[in-house]
Coordinates of C-alpha atoms in Angstrom, one line a residue:
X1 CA 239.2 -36.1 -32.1
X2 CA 236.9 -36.1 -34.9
X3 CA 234.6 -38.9 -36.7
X4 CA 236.4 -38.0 -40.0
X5 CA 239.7 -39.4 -38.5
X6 CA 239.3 -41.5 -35.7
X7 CA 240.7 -45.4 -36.4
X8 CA 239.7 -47.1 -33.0
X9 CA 236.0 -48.2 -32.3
X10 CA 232.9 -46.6 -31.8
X11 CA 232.5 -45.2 -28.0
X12 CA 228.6 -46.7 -26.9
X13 CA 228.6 -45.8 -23.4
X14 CA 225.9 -42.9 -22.6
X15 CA 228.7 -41.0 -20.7
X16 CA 230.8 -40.2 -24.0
X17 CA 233.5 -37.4 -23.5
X18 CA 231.5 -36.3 -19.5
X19 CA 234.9 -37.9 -18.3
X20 CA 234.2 -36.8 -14.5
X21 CA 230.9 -39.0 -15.2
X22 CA 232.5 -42.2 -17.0
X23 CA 235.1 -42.5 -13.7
X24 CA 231.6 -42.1 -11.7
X25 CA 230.4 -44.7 -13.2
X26 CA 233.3 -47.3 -12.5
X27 CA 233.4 -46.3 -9.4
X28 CA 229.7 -47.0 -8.9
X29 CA 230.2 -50.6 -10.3
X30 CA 232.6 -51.2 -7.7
X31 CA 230.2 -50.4 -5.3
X32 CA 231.5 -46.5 -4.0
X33 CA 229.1 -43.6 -4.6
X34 CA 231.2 -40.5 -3.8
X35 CA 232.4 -39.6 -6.5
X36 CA 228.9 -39.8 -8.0
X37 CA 227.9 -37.6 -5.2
X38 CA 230.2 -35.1 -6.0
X39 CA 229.1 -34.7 -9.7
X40 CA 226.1 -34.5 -9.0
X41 CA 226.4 -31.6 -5.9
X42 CA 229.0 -29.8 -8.7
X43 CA 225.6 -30.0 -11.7
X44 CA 223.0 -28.3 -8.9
X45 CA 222.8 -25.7 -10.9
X46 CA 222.7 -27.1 -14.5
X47 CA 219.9 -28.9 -15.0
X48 CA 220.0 -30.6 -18.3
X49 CA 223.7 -31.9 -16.7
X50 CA 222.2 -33.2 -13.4
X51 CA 220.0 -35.1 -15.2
X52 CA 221.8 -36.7 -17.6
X53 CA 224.4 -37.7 -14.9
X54 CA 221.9 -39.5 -12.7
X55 CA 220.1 -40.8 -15.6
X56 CA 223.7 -43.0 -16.3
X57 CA 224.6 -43.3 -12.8
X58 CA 221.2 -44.9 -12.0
X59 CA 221.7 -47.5 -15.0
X60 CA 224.6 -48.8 -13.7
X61 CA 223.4 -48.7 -10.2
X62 CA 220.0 -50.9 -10.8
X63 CA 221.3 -54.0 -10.3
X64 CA 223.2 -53.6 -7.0
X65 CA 222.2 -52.0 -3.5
X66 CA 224.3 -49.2 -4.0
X67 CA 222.1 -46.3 -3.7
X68 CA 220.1 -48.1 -0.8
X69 CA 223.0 -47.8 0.7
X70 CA 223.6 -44.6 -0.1
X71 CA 221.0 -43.3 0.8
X72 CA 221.2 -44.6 4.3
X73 CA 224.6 -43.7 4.8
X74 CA 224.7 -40.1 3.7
X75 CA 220.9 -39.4 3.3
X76 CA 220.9 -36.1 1.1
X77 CA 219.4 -34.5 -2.3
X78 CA 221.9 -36.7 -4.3
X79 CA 221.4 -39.6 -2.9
X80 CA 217.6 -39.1 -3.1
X81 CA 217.5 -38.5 -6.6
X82 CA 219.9 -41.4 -7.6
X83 CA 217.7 -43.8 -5.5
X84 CA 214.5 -42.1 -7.1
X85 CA 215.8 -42.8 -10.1
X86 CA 216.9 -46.3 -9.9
X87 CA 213.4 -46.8 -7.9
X88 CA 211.6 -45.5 -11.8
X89 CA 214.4 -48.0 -13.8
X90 CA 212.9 -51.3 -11.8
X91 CA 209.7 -50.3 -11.9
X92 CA 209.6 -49.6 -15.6
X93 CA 212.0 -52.8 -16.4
X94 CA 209.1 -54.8 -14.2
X95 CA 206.4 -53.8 -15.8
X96 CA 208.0 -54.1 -19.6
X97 CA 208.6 -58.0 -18.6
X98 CA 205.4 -58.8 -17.1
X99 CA 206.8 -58.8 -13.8
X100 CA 204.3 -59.7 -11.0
X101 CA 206.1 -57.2 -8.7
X102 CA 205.4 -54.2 -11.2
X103 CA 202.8 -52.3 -8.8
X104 CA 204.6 -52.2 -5.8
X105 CA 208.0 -51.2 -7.4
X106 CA 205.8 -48.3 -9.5
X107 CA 204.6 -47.1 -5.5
X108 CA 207.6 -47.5 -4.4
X109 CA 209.1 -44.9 -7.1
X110 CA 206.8 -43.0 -6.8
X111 CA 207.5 -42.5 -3.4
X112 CA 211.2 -42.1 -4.1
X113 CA 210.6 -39.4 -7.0
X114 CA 208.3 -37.6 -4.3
X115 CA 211.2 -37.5 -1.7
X116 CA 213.9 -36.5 -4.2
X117 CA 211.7 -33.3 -5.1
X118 CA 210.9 -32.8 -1.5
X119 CA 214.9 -32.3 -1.2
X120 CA 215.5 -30.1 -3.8
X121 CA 212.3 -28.4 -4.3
X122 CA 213.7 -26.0 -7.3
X123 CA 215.1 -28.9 -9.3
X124 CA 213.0 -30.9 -12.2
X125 CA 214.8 -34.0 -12.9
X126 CA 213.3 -36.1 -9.9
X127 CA 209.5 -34.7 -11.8
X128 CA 211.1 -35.9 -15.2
X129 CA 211.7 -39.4 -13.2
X130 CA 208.4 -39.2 -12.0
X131 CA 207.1 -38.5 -15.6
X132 CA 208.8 -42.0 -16.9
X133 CA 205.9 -43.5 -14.8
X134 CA 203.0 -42.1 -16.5
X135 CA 202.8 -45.0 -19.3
X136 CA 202.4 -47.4 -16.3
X137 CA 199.4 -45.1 -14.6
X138 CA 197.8 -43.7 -18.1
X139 CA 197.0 -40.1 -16.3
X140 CA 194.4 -38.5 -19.0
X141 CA 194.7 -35.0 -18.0
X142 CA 193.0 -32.8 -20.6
X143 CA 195.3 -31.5 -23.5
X144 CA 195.3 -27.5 -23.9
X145 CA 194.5 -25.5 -26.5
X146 CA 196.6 -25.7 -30.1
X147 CA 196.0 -29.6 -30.8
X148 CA 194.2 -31.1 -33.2
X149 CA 193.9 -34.3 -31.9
X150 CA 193.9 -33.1 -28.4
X151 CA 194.9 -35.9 -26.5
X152 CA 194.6 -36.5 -22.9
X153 CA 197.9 -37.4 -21.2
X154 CA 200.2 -35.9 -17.8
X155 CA 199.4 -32.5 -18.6
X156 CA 199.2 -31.4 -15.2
X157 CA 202.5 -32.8 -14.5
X158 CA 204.3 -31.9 -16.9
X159 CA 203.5 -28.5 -16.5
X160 CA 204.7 -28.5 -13.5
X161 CA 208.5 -29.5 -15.0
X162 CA 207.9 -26.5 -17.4
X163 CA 207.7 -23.9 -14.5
X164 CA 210.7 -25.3 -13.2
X165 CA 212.3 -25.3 -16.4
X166 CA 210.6 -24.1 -19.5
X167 CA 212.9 -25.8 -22.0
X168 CA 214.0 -29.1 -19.9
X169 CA 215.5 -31.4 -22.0
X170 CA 214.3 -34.5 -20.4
X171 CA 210.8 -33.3 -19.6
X172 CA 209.7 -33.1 -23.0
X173 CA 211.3 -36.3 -23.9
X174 CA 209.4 -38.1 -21.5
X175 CA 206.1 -36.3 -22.4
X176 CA 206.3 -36.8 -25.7
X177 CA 207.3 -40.5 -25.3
X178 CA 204.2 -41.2 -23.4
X179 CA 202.6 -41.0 -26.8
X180 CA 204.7 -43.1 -28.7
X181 CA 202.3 -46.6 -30.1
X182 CA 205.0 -48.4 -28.6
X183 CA 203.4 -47.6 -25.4
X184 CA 199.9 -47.9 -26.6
X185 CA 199.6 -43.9 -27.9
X186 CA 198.9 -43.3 -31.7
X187 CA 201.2 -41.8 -34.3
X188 CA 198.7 -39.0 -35.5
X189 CA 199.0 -37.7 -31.4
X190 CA 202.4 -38.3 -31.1
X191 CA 203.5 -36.2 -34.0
X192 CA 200.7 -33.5 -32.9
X193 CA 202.5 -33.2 -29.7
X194 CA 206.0 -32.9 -31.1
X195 CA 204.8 -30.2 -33.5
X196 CA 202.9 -28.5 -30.5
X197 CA 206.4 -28.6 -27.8
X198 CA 209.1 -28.0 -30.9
X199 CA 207.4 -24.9 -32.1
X200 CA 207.4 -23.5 -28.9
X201 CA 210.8 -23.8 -28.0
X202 CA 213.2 -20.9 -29.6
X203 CA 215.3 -21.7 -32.9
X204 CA 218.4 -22.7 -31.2
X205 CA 216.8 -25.6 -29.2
X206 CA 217.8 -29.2 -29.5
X207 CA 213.8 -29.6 -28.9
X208 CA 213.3 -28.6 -32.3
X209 CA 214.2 -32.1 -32.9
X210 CA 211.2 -33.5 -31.1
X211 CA 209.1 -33.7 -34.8
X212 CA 212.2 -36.3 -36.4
X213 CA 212.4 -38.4 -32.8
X214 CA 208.3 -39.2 -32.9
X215 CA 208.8 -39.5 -37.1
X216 CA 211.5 -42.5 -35.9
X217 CA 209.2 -43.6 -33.2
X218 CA 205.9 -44.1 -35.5
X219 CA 208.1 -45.8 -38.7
X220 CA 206.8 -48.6 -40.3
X221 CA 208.8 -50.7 -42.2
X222 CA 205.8 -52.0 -43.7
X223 CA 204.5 -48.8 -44.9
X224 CA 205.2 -48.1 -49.0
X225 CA 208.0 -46.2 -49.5
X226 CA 208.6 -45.8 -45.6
X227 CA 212.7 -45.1 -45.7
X228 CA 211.9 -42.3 -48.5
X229 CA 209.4 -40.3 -46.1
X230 CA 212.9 -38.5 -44.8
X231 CA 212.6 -37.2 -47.9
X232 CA 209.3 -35.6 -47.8
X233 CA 209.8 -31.6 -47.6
X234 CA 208.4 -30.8 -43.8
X235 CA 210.7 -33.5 -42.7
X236 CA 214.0 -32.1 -44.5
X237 CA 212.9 -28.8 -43.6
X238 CA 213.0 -29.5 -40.4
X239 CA 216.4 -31.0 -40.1
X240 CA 218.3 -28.5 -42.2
X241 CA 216.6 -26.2 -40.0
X242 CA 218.1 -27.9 -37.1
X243 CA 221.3 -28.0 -38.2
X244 CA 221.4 -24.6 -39.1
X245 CA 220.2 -22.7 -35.9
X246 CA 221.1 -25.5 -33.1
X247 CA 224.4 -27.7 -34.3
X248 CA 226.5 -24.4 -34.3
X249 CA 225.7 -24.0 -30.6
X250 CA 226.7 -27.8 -30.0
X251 CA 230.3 -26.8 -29.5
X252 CA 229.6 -24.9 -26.2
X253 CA 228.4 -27.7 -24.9
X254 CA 229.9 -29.3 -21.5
X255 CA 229.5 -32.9 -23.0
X256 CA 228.9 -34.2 -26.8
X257 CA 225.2 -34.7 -27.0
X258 CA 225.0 -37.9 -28.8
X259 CA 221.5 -38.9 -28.6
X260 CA 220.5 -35.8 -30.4
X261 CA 223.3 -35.6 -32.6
X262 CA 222.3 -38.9 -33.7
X263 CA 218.7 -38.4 -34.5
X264 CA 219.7 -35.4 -36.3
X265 CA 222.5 -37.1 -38.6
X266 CA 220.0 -39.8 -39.5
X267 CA 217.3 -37.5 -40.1
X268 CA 219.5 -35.6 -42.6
X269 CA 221.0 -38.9 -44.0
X270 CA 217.9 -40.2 -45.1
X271 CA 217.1 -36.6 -46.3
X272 CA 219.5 -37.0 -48.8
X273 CA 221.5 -34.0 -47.1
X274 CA 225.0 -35.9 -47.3
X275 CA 226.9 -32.5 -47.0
X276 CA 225.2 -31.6 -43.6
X277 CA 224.9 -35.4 -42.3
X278 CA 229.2 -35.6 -42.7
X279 CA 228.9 -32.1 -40.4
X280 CA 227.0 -33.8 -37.8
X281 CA 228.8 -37.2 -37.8
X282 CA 231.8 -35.1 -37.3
X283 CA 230.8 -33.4 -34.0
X284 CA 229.9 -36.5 -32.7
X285 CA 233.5 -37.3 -32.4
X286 CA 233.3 -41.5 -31.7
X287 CA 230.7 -41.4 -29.9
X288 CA 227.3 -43.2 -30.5
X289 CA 224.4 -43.8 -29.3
X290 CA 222.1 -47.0 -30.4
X291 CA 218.7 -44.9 -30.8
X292 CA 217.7 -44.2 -33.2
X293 CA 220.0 -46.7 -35.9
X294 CA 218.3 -49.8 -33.9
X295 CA 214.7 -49.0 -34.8
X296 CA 215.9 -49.9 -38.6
X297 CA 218.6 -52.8 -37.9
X298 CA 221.7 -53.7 -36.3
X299 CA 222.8 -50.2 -34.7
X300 CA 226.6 -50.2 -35.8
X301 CA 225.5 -51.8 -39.4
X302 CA 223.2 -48.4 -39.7
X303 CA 225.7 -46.4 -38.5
X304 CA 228.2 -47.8 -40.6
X305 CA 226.0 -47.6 -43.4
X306 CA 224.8 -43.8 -43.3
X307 CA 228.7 -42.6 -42.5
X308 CA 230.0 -44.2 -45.7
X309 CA 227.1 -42.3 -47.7
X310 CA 228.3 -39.3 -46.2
X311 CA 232.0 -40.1 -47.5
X312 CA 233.5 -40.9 -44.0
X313 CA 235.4 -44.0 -42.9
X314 CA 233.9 -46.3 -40.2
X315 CA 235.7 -48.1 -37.5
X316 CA 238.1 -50.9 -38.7
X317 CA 236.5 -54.1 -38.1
X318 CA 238.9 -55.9 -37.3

């Protein structure tokens, strides 16, 4: 199904078309974790699945006991990790809304991050859940080499993810966020890092995206002429680069990626690239994701707004 024809409403939920994970997640709101367990064993080996599956299993876990229980009942590498993750989700929710119990939920995830890698020793999502922690603890590890603005940050552990996995997905995103102003970095270092981890990684990468995630990240509506900077040439370089040498690959994929899909068709919208945007709208199928259409407005009002540009219909309102 395609976004060019598709009549019913947009699909929001993070598991999109990862069917085996949208029944794992019912059946984690009803309080059974099997299944979860069993998509999880089955993604072992593919990291950049393992981690998006635990990543929506744990959001819909965070508010019950379910992987306490879990975890006591069939102690094991997915049960750790879940629980690990969930563990980083409260701590980071408690600290965001001034919660006086932020500390000791950010030890105790800690703690769970450390006993998820402990079980799985070769596997870098539970270091990727540990990474979410670093804007709570402010590690100022020494940048390397390459930066202009060398900025101090978790280096030292994010290094670590890279020898696990030189091109994790979720590794750099959380590097990169720690960075963001939003969680008291600066713009200048945040687009010096995502110049610094995109150029590394090869052609065909969905990291080369990194550049366009801090640009949305750092956007000021208050700057002059902030909507047109899209249209600046690095910028719509950069996309059309993109979506030449990574959205052909997209189709091999084991689930739609929305998140980056998304970044990508907005980036190419507000480039003025219409053609290409309507190409990348259309591999998205119905799915959507609410980053990064609710940093400029009401998510489905962007989204709306940017797939009529491109010529496509948007879902019937009624």
């Amino acid at each position: 199904m395609t976004a060019g024809l598709f009549e019913g409403q947009y699909v929001w939920h993070p598991a999109a078309d990862d069917l085996q994970l949208a029944r794992a997640c019912v059946d984690v709101r009803a309080g059974r974790y099997f299944s979860a367990h069993e998509i999880l064993r089955e993604a072992r080996e593919d990291f950049g699945v393992r981690a998006h599956r635990s990543l929506v299993l744990a959001s819909e876990a965070a508010d019950s006991d379910l992987a306490e229980r879990w975890l006591a009942e069939e102690p094991g590498r997915e049960a750790a990790l879940v629980w690990a993750r969930v563990a980083v989700l409260r701590a980071v929710r408690a600290a965001d809304g001034g919660d006086r119990r932020a500390e000791a939920l950010g030890r105790i995830a800690v703690a769970a991050c450390d006993r998820a890698a402990e079980t799985a020793p070769d596997d870098p999502t539970p270091w990727s859940a540990k990474l979410t922690l670093a804007r709570l603890q402010q590690p100022r590890d020494p940048a390397p080499q390459g930066l202009l603005t060398a900025p101090p940050g978790p280096w030292t552990l994010f290094s670590h993810i890279l020898r696990l996995d030189p091109w994790n997905r979720e590794g750099h995103h959380r590097f990169l966020s720690f960075f963001f102003p939003r969680y008291g970095g600066e713009a200048n270092a945040s687009w010096d890092v995502a110049a610094f981890l995109s150029q590394r990684a090869p052609a065909s990468s969905p990291l080369r995206l990194l550049p366009l995630v801090a640009l949305v990240d750092g956007y000021n509506p208050a700057s002059l002429l902030a909507e047109r900077t899209w249209e600046q040439p690095q910028w719509k370089a950069t996309a059309l680069s993109v979506y030449r040498n990574w959205l052909p690959h997209v189709a091999g994929y084991r689930f739609t990626p929305v998140l980056d899909l998304a970044y990508l068709a907005h980036a190419l919208h507000m480039g003025q690239c219409a053609f290409e945007a309507r190409a990348v709208f259309t591999a998205m199928g119905p799915y959507a994701s609410r980053m990064p259409w609710s940093v400029f407005g009401d998510p489905e009002e962007q989204l709306n707004k940017a797939r009529r540009a491109c010529g496509l219909p948007v879902p019937d309102a009624a």
